[in-house]
Coordinates of C-alpha atoms in Angstrom, one line a residue:
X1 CA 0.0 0.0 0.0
X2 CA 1.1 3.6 -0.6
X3 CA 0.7 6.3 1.5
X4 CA -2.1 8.7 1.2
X5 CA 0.4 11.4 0.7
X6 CA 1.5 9.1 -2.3
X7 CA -1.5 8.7 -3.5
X8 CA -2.6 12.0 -3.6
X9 CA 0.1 13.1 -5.7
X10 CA -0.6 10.9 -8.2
X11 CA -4.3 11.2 -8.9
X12 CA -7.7 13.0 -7.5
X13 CA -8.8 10.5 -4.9
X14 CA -12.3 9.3 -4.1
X15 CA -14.1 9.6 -0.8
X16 CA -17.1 7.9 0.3
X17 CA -20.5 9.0 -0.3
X18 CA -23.6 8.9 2.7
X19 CA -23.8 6.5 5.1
X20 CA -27.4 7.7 6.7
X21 CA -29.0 7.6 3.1
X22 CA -28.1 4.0 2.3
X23 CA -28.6 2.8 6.2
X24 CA -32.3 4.4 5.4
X25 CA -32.7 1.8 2.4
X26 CA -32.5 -1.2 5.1
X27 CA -35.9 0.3 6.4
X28 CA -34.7 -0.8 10.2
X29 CA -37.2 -0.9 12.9
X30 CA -36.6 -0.2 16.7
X31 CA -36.2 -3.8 17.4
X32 CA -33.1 -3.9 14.5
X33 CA -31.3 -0.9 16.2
X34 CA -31.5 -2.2 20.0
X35 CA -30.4 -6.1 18.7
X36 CA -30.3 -8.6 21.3
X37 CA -27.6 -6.6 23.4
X38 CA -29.6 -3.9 23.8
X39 CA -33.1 -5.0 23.6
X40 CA -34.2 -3.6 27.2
X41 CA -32.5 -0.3 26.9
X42 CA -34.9 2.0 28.7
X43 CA -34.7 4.7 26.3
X44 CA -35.8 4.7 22.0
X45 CA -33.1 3.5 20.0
X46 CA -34.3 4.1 16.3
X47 CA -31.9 6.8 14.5
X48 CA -29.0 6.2 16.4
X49 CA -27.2 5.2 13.5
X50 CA -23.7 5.1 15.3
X51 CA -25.3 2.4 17.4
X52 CA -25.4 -0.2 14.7
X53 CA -21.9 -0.9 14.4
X54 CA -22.6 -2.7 17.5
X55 CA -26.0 -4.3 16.6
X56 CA -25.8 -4.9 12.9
X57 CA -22.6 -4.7 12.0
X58 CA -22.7 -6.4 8.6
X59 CA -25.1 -3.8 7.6
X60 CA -22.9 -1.2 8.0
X61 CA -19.3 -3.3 6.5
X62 CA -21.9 -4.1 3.4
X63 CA -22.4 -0.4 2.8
X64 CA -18.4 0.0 3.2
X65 CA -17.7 -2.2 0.7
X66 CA -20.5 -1.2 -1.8
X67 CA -18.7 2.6 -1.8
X68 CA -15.3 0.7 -2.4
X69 CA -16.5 -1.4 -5.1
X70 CA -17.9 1.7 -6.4
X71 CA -14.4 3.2 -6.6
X72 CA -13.7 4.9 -2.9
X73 CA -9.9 5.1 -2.2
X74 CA -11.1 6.5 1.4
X75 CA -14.2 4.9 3.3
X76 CA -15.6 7.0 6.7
X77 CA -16.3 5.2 9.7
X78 CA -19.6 5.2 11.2
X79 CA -19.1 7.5 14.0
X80 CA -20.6 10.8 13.3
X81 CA -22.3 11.6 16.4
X82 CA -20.3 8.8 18.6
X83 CA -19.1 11.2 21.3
X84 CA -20.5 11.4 25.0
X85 CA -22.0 14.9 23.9
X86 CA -24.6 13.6 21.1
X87 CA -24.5 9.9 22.5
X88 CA -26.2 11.7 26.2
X89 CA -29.5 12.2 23.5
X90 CA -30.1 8.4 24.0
X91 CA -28.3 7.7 27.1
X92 CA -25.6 5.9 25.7
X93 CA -22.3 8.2 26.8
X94 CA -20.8 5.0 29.1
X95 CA -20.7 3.3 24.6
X96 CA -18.5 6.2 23.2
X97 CA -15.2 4.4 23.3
X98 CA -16.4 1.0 22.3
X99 CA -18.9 2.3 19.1
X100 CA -15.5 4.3 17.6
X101 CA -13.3 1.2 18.1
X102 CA -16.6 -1.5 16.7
X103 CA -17.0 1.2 13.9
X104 CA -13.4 1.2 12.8
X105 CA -12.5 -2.3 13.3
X106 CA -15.4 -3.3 10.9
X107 CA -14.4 -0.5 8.2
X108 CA -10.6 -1.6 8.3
X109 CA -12.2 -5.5 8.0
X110 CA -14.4 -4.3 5.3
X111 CA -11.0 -3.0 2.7
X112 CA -9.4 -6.4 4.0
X113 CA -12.2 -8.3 3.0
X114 CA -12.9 -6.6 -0.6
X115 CA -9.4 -6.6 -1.5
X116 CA -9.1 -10.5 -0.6
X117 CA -12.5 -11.2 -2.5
X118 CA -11.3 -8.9 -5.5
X119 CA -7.5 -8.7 -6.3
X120 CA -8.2 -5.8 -9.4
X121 CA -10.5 -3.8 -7.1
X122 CA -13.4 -3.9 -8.9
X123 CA -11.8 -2.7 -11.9
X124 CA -10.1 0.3 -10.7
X125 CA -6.8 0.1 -12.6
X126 CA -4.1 2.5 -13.4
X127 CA -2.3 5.4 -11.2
X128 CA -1.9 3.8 -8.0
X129 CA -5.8 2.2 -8.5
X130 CA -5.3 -1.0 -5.8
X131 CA -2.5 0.6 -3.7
X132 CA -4.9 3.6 -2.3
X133 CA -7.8 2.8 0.2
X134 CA -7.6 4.2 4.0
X135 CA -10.2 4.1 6.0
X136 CA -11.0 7.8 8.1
X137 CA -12.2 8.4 11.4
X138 CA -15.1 10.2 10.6
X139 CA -15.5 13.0 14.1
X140 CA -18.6 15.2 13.3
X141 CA -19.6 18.6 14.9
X142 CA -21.3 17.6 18.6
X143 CA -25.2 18.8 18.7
X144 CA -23.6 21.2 20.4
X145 CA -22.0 24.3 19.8
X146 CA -19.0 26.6 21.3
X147 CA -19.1 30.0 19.6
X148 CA -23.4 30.2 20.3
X149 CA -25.9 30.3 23.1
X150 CA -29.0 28.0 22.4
X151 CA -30.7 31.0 24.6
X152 CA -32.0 33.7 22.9
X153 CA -32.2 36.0 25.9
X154 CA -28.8 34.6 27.0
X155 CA -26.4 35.4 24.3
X156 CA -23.1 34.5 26.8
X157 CA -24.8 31.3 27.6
X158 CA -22.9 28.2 26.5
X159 CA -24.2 24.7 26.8
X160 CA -20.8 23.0 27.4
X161 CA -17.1 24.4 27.9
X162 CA -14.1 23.8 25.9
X163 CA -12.5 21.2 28.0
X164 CA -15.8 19.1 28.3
X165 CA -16.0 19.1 24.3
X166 CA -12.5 18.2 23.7
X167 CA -12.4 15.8 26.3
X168 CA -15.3 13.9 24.3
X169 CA -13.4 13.9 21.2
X170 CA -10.2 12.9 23.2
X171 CA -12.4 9.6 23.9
X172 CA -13.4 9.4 20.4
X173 CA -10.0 9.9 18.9
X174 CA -8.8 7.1 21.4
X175 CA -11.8 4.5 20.0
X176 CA -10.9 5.1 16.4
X177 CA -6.9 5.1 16.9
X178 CA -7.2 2.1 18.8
X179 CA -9.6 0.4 16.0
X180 CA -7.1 0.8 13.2
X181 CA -8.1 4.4 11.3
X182 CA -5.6 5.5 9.0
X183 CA -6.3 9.1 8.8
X184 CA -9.0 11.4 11.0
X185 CA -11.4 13.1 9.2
X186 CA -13.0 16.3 11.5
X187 CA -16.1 17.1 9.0
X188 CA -19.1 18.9 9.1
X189 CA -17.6 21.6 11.0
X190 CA -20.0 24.5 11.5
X191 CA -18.5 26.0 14.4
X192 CA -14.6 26.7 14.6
X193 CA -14.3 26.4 18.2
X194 CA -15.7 23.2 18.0
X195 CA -13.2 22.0 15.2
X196 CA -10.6 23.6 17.2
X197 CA -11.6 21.5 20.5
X198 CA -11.4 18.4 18.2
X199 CA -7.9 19.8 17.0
X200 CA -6.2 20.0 20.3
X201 CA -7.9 16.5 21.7
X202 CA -6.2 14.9 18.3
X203 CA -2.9 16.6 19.3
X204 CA -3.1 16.0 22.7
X205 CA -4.2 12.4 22.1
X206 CA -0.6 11.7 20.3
X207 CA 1.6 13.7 22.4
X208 CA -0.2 11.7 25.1
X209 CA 0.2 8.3 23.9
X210 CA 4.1 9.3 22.1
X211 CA 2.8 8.2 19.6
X212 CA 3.2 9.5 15.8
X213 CA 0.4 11.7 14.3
X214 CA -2.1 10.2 11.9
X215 CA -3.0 12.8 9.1
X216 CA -5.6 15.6 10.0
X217 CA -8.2 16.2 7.2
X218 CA -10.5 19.1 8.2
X219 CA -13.8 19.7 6.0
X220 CA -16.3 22.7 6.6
X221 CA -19.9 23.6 6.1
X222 CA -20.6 26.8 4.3
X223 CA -24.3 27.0 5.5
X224 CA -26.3 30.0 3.1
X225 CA -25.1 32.2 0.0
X226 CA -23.1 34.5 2.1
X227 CA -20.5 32.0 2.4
X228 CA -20.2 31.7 5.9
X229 CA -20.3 29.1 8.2
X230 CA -22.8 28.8 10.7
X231 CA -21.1 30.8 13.4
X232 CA -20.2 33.5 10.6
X233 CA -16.8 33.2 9.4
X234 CA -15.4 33.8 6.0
X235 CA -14.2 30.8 4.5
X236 CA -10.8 32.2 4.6
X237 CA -11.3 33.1 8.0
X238 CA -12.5 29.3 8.9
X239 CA -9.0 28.1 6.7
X240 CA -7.2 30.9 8.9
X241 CA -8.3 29.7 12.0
X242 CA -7.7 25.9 11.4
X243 CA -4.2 25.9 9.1
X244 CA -2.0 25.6 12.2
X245 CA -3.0 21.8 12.7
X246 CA -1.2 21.3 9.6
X247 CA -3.7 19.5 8.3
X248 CA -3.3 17.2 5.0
X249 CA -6.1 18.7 3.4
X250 CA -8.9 21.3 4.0
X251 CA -12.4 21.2 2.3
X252 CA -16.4 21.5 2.4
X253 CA -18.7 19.9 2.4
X254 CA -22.2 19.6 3.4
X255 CA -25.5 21.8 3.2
X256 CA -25.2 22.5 -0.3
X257 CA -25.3 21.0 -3.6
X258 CA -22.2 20.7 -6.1
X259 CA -23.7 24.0 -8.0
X260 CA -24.1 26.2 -5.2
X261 CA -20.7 24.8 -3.5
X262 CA -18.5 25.8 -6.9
X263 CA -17.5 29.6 -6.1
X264 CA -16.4 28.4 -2.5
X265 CA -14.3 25.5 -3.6
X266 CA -12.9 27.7 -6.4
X267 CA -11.8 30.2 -3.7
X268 CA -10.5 27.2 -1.6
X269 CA -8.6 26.1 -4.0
X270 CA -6.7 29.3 -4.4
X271 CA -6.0 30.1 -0.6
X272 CA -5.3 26.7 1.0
X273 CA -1.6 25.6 0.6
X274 CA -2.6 21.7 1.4
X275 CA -4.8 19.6 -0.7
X276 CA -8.1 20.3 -1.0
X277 CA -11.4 18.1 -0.7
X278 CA -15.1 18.9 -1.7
X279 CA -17.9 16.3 -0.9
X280 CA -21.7 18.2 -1.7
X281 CA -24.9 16.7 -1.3
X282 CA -26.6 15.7 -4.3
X283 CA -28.3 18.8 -4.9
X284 CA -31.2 20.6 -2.1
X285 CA -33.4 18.9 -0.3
X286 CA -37.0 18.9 -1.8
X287 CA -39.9 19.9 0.1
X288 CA -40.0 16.1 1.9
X289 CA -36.5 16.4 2.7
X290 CA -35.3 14.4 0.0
X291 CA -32.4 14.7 -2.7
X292 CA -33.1 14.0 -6.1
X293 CA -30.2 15.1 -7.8
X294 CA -29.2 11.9 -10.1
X295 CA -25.9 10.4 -10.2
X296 CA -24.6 11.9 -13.6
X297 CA -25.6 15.0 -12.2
X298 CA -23.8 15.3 -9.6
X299 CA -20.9 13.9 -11.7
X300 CA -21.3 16.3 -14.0
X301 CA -20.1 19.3 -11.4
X302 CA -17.3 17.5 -10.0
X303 CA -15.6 16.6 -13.2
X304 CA -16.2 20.4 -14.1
X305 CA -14.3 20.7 -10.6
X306 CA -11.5 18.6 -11.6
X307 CA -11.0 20.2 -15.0
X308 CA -10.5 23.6 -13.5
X309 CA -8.3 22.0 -11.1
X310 CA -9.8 23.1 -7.9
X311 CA -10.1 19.5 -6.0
X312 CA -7.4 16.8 -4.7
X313 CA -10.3 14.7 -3.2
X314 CA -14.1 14.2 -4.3
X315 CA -17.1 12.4 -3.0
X316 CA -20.7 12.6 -1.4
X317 CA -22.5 14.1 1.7
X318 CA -26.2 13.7 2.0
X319 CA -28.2 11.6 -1.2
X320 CA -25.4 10.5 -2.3
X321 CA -25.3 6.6 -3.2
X322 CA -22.6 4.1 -4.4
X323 CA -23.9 4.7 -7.6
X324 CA -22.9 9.0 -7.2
X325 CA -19.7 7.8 -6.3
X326 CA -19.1 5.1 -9.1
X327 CA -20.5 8.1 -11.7
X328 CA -17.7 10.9 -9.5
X329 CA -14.9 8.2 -10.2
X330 CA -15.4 7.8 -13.8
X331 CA -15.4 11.3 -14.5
X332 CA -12.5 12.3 -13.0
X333 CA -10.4 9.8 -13.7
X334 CA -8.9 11.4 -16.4
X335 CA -7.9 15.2 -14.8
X336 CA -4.5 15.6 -12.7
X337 CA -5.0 16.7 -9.2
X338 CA -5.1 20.2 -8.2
X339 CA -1.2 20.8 -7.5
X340 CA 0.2 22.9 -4.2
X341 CA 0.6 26.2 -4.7
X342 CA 3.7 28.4 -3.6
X343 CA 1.6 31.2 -1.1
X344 CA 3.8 33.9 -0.6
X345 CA 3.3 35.0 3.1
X346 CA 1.5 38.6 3.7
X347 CA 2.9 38.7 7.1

């Protein structure tokens, strides 16, 4: 295997498209979420999607392996929420550790098991094709934020503190390390403060531990047209604020659609000095909350992407579907990778 570094010099490489959209296809019921472990939990169960790494695991390694067959070089664990702070919602905190570790064991098992099972992965041939897959440990946002008070007559109200937030992605951090992640993906990241708390419990984490650092890939969520994220920075403030983790690449993703994510990844791709990643939803949610945006589609605007040479790394958020991803790999296949600029320091 080649290092991601490798790999991303050589070709644009392919990340993972939703896991919520195609665990929502498996139409699971409260009895499939609690499983036999769980079955008297006092609390509901249904929608903890982190949970099912525990209770139906091959559900969750099937989808993995469907997004590498369809040509993903990096596959995200199933941990989005799996921090004490969201995990309190069902009463699970005391699971943190163990869900991150289940959830990257069975990812890592999952690229074992397809490469095993097919030796040409799928198909995938040429400039480093079979030699890139990593798995990332997917940390998302909290359900809570840093920078805002949930308290409309309070604005210095905060519902945690900085230590309590990155003291819940120390644990996570710990669960996916100790599972076997290859690279840590903080994603989703509508508050900086947050991202930051995430930041310092990675470093921490290693400097902790001695051990060596895994790369850092950070990816943000431009919320409305103004180009801001929900706590209202700039995207070059957001890139500002972040850049000193040294991360191996910065992106978006998130919220909005390829279209109305194009201007913001084209800015991206001039200010950020590492690689660059862009993952949109397939399109707006319609008025039931659904994507529609078809897989050519979507395609369409990330190969317009890659031609320009904004991107180093493309895939799916919300709607998307093996099939998005297959359609994403096939259409940029044949563009270089965005390469590093020289930025000349203003300061």
């Amino acid at each position: 295997m080649k290092s991601i570094q490798q790999c991303l010099q050589e070709r644009i490489l392919i990340i993972d498209g939703a896991m919520g959209t195609m665990i929502q296809r498996h139409k699971l019921e409260e009895a499939d979420y609690r499983g036999e472990r769980l079955k008297d939990w006092p609390s509901d169960l249904k929608g903890n999607n982190d949970l099912l790494v525990l209770t139906q695991p091959n559900i969750i390694k099937g989808i993995h392996k469907l997004y590498l067959e369809a040509g993903a070089d990096i596959i995200e664990t199933n941990t989005f929420n799996a921090q004490v702070i969201s995990l309190a919602d069902y009463h699970m905190e005391s699971l943190a550790y163990e869900l991150n570790f289940e959830a990257a064991k069975i990812a890592k098992e999952a690229v074992k098991e397809f490469f095993s099972s097919s030796p040409t992965g799928g198909g995938r041939e040429g400039a480093g094709g079979r030699e890139c897959a990593f798995v990332a440990g997917a940390i998302g946002p909290l359900n809570k934020t840093l920078s805002l008070s949930p308290d409309v007559n309070n604005p210095g109200f905060r519902a945690l503190t900085f230590d309590e937030a990155m003291s819940a992605y120390y644990e996570q951090v710990k669960g996916l390390v100790d599972g076997g992640v290859d690279l840590l993906l903080i994603e989703t990241i509508f508050d900086t403060l947050n991202a930051k708390a995430a930041i310092y419990a990675i470093k921490k984490y290693f400097a902790d531990e001695g051990k060596p650092e895994l790369p850092i890939m950070i990816s943000g969520t431009i919320t409305d047209a103004s180009g801001r994220t929900l706590s209202g920075q700039t995207l070059e403030a957001f890139y500002t604020s972040v850049m000193h983790a040294k991360p191996l690449s910065i992106g978006l993703n998130c919220a909005l659609g390829a279209s109305e994510m194009r201007p913001h990844i084209e800015e991206l791709s001039q200010i950020a000095s590492c690689y660059t990643s862009a993952y949109p939803n397939a399109g707006l949610p319609n008025a039931m909350g659904e994507y529609d945006e078809q897989p050519e589609q979507t395609a369409h605007f990330l190969e317009d992407w890659a031609s320009e040479g904004f991107v180093n790394i493309v895939g799916g958020c919300c709607g998307t579907t093996p099939d998005h991803i297959k359609h994403i790999a096939e259409h940029v296949r044949r563009f270089k990778p965005r390469p590093l600029p020289v930025l000349e320091k203003a300061l």
